[in-house]
PDB file of C-alpha atoms and ligand atoms in Angstrom:
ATOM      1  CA  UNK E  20      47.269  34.377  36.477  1.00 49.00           C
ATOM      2  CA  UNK E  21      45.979  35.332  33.379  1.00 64.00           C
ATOM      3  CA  UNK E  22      42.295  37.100  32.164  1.00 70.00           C
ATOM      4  CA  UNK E  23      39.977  35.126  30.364  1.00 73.00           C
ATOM      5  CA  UNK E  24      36.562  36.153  29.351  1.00 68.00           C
ATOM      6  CA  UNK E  25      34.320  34.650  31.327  1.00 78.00           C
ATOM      7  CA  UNK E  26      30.410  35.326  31.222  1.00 93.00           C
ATOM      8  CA  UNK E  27      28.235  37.081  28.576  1.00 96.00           C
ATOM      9  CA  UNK E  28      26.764  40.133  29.959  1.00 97.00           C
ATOM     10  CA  UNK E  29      24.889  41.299  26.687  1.00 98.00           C
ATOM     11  CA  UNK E  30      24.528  39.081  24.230  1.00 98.00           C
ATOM     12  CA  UNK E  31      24.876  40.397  20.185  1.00 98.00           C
ATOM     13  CA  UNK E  32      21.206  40.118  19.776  1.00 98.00           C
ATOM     14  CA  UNK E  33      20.488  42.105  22.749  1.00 98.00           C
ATOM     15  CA  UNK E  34      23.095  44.912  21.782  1.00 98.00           C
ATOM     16  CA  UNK E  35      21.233  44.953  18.337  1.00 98.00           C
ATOM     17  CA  UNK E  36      17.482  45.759  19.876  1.00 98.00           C
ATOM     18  CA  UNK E  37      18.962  48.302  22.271  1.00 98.00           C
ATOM     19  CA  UNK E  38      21.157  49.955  19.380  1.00 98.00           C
ATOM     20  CA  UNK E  39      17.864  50.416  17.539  1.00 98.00           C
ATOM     21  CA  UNK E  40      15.882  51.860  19.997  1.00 98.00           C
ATOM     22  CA  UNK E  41      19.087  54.482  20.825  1.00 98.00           C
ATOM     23  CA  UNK E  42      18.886  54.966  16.540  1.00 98.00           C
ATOM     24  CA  UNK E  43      15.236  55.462  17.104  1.00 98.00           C
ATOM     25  CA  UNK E  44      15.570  58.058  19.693  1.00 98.00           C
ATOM     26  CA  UNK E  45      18.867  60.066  18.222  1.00 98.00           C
ATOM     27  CA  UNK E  46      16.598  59.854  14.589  1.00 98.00           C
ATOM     28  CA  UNK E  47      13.207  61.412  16.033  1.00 98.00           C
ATOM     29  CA  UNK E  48      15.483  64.403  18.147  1.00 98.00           C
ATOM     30  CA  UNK E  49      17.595  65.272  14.919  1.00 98.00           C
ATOM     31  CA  UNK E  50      14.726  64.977  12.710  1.00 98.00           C
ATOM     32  CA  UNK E  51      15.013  67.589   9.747  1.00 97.00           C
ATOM     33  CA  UNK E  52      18.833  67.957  10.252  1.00 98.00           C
ATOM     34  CA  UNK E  53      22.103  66.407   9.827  1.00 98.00           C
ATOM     35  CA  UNK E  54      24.579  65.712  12.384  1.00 98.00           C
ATOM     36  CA  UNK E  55      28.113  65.057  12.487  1.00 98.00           C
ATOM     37  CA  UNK E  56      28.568  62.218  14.193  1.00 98.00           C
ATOM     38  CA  UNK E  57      32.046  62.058  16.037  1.00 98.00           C
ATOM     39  CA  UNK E  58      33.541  58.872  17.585  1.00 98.00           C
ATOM     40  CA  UNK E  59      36.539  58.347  19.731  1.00 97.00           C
ATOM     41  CA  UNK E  60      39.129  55.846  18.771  1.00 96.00           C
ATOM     42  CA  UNK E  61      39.355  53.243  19.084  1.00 94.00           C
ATOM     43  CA  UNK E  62      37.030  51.596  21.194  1.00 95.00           C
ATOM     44  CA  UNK E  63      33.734  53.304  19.335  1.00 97.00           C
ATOM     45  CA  UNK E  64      34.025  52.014  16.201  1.00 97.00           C
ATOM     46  CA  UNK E  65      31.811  49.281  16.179  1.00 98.00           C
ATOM     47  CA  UNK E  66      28.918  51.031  18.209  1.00 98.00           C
ATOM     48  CA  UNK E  67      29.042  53.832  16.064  1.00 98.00           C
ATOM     49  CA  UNK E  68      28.677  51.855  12.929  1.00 98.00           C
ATOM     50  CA  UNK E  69      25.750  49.347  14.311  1.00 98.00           C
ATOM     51  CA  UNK E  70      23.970  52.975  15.323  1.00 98.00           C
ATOM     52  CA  UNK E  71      24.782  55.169  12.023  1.00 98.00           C
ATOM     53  CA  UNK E  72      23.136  52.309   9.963  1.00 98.00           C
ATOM     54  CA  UNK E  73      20.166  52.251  12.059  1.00 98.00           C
ATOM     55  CA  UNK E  74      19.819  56.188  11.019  1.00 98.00           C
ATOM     56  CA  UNK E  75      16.325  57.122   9.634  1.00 97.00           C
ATOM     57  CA  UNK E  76      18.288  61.141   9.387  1.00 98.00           C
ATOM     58  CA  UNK E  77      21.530  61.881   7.400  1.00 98.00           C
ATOM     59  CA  UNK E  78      24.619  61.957   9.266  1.00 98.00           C
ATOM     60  CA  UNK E  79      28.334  63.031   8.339  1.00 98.00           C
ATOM     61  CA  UNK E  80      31.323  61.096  10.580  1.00 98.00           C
ATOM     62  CA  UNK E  81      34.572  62.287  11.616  1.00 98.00           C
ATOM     63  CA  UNK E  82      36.645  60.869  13.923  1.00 98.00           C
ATOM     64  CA  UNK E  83      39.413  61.706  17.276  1.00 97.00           C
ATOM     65  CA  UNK E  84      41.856  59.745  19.178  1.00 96.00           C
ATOM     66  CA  UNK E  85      42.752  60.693  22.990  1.00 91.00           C
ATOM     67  CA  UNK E  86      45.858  60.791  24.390  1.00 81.00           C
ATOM     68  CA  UNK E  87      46.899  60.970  27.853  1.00 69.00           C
ATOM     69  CA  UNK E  88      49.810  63.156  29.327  1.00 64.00           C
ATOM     70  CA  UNK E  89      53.113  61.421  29.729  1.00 55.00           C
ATOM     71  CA  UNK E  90      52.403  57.783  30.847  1.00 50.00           C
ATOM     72  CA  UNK E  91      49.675  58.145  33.407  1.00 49.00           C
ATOM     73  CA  UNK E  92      46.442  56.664  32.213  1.00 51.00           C
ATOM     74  CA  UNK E  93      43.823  58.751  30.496  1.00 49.00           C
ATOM     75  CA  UNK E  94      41.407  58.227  33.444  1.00 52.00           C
ATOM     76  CA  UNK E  95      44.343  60.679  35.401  1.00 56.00           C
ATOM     77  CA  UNK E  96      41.867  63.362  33.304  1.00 55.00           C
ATOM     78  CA  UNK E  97      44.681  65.360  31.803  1.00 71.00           C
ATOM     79  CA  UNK E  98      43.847  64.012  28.066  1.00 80.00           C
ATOM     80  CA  UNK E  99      44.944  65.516  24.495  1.00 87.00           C
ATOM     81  CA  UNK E 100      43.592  65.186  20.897  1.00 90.00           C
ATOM     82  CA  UNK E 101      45.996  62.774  19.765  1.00 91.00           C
ATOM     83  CA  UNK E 102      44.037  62.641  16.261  1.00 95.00           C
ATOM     84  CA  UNK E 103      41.847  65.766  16.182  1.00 95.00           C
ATOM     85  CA  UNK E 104      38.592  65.632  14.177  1.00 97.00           C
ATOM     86  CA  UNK E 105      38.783  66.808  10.187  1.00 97.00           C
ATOM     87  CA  UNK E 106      35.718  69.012  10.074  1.00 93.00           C
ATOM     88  CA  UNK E 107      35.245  72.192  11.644  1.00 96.00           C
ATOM     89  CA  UNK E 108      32.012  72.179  13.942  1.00 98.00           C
ATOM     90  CA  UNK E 109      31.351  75.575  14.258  1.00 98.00           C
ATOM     91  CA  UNK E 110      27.407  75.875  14.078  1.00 98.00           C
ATOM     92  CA  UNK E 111      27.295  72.222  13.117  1.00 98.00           C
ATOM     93  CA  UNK E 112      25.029  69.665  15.868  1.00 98.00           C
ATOM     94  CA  UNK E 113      27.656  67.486  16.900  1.00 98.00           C
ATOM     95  CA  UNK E 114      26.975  64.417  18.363  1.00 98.00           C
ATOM     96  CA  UNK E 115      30.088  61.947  20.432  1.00 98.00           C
ATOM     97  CA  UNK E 116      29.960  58.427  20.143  1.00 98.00           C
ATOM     98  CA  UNK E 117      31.699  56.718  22.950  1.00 98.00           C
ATOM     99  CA  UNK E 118      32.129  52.992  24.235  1.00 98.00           C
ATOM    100  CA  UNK E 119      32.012  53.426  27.994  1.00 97.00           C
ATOM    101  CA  UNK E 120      31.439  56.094  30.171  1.00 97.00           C
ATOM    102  CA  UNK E 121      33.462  55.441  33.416  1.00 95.00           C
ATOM    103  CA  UNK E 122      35.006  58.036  35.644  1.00 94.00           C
ATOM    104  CA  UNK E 123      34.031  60.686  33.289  1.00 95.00           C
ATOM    105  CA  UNK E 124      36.684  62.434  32.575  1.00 93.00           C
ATOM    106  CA  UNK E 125      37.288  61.773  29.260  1.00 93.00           C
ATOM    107  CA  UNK E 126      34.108  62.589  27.933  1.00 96.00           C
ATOM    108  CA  UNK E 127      33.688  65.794  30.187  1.00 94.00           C
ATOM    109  CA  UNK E 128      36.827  66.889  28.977  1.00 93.00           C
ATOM    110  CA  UNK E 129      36.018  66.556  25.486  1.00 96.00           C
ATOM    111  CA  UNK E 130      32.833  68.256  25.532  1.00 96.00           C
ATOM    112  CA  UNK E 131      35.218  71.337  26.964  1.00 95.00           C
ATOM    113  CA  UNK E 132      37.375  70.992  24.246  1.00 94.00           C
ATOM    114  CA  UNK E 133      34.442  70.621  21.271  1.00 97.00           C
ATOM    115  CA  UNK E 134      32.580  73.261  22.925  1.00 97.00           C
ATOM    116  CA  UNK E 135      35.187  75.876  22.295  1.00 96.00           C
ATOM    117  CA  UNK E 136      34.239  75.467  19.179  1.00 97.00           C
ATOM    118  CA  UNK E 137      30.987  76.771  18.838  1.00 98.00           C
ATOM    119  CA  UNK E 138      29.169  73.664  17.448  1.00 98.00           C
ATOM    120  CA  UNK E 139      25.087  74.870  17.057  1.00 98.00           C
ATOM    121  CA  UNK E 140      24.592  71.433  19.523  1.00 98.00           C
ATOM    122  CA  UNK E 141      26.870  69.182  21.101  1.00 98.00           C
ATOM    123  CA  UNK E 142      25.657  65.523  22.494  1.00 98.00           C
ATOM    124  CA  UNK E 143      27.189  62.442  23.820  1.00 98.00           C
ATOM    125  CA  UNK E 144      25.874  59.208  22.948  1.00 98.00           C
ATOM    126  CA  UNK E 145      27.220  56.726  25.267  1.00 98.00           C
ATOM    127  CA  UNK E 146      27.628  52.385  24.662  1.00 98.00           C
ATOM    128  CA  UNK E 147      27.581  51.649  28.315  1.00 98.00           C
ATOM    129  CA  UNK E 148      27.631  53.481  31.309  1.00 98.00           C
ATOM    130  CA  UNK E 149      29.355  53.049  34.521  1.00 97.00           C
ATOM    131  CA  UNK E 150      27.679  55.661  36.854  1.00 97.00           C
ATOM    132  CA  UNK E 151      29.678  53.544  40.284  1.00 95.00           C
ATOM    133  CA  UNK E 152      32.927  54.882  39.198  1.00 93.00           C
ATOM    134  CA  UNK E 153      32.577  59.006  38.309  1.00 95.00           C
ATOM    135  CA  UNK E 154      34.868  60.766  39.703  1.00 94.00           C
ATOM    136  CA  UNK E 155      33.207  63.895  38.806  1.00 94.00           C
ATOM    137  CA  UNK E 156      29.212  64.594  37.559  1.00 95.00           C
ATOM    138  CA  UNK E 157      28.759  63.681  33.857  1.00 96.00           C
ATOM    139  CA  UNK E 158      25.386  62.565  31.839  1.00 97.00           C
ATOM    140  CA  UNK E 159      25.269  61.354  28.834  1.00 98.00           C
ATOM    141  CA  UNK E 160      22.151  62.627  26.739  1.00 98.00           C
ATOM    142  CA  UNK E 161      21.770  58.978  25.192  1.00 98.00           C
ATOM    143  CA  UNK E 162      22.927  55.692  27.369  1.00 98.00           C
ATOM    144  CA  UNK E 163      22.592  52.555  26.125  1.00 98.00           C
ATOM    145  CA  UNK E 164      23.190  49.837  29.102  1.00 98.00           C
ATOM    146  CA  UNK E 165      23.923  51.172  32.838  1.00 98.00           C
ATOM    147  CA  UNK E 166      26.194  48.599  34.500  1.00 98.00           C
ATOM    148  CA  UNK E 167      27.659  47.394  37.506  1.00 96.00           C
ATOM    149  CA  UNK E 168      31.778  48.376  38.282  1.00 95.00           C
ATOM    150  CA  UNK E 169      33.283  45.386  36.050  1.00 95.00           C
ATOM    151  CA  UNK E 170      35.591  45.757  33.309  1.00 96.00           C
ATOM    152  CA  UNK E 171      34.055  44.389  30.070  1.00 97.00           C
ATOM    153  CA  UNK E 172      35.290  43.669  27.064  1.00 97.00           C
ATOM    154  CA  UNK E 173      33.926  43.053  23.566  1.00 97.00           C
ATOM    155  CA  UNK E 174      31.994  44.757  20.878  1.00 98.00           C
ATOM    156  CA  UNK E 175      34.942  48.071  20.718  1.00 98.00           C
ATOM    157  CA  UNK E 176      35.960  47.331  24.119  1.00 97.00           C
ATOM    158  CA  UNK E 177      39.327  45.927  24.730  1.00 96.00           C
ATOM    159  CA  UNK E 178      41.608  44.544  26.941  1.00 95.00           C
ATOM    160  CA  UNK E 179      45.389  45.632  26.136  1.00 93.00           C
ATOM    161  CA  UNK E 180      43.966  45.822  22.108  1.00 94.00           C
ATOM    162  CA  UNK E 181      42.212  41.947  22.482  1.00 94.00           C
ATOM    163  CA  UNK E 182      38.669  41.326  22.316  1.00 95.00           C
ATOM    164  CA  UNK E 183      37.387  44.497  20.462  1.00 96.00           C
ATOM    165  CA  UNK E 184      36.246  41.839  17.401  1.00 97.00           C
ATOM    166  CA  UNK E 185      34.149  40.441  19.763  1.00 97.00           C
ATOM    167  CA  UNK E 186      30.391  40.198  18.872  1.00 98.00           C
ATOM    168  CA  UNK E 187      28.760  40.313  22.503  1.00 98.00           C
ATOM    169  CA  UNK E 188      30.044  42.008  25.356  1.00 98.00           C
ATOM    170  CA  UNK E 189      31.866  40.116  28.388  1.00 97.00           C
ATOM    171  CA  UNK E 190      32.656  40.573  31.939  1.00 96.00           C
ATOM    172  CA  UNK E 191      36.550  39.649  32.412  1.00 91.00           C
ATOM    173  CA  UNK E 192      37.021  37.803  35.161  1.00 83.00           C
ATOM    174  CA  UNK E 193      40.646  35.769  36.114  1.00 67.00           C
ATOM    175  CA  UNK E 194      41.553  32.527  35.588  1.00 57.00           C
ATOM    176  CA  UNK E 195      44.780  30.906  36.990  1.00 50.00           C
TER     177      UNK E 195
HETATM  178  P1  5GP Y 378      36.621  57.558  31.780  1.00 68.19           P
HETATM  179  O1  5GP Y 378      37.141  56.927  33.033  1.00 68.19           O
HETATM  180  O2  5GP Y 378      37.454  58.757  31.422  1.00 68.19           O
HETATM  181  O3  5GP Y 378      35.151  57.862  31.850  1.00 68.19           O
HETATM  182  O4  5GP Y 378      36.778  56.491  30.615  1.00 68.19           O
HETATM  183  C1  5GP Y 378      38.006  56.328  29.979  1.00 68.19           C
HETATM  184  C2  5GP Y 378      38.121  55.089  29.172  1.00 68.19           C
HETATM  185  O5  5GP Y 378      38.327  53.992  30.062  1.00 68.19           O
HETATM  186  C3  5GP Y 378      36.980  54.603  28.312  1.00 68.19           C
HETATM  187  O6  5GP Y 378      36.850  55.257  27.082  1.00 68.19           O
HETATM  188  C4  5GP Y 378      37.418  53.180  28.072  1.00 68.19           C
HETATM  189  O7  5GP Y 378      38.366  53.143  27.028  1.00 68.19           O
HETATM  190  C5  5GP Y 378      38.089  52.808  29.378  1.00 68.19           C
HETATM  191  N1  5GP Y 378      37.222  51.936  30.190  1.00 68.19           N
HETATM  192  C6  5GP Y 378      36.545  52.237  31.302  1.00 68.19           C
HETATM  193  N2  5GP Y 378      35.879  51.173  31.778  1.00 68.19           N
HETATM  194  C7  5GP Y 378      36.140  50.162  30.906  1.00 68.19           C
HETATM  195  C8  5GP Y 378      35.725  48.786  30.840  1.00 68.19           C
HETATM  196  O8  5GP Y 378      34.961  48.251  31.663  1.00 68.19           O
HETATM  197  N3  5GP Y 378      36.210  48.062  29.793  1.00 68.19           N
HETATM  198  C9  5GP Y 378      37.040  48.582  28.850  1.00 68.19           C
HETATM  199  N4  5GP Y 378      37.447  47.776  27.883  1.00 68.19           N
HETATM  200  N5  5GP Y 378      37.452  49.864  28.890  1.00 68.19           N
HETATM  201  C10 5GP Y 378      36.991  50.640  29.910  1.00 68.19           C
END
């Protein structure tokens, strides 16, 4: 048995409207300032891009990379910086750009991490959202989809490194 991806669940020209209403938003709340915008490797990358373009406000980018502990999954929660981010953020707005929100521990884990650091604001900025699955409370301060407990793919997201190229984002289903 082998995955295949099997139905569109936002098409590219959907994921384009919704990416500049989220630009819209983020631009009117950080109006007169300039955030750092910080995305997690790898699966942000194209998100981040599509939404730093749509900018009306200045923005800096810097990037990290999670690991997990030994060989459990990073979903276990006990996550390092693999790559840690190049500017300091003390008194700096700081805002993560993520691909999925899922159990949540990644992301609340992070924000632990970059809080430590004093940033003058620190917000997540969240792809998709998977509120089914937390395993412990975490809200993202801008969401762009809410979906259902299926693993997608496409547009960052990836299964074992395929499909991040992928323009639209699919449900993966199974085919035999
Ligand atoms: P967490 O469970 O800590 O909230 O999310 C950890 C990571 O799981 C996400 O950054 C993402 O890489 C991965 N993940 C969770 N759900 C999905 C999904 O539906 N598709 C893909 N491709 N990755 C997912």
């Amino acid at each position: 048995m082998t995955e295949a991806v099997a139905e569109v669940l936002f098409p590219k020209e959907v994921i384009a409207r919704r990416v500049r209403e989220l630009a819209g938003q983020i631009s009117r709340d950080y109006e007169g300032r300039e955030p750092l915008i910080v995305g997690i490797l790898n699966g942000a990358f194209i998100f981040m891009a599509d939404l730093i373009r749509a900018l009306d406000v200045p923005c800096r980018v810097d990037f990290v990379r999670l690991a997990s502990y030994g060989s459990e999954s990073v979903s276990s929660g006990a996550i390092r910086i693999g790559k840690d981010l190049e500017t300091p953020i003390a008194g700096r707005d700081v805002l993560i750009v993520e691909d999925i929100v899922d159990t949540g521990l990644t992301l609340s884990r992070l924000v632990e991490v970059l809080r430590e650091r004093q940033p003058a604001s620190l917000r997540v900025c969240v792809f998709l959202d998977k509120p089914e699955r937390r395993r412990i409370p975490f809200t993202a301060d801008y969401v762009g989809f809410v979906i259902p407990d299926r693993f997608v793919v496409g547009y960052g997201l990836d299964f074992d490194e395929k499909y991040r190229f992928l323009p639209d984002v699919y449900v993966l289903g199974r085919s035999s």
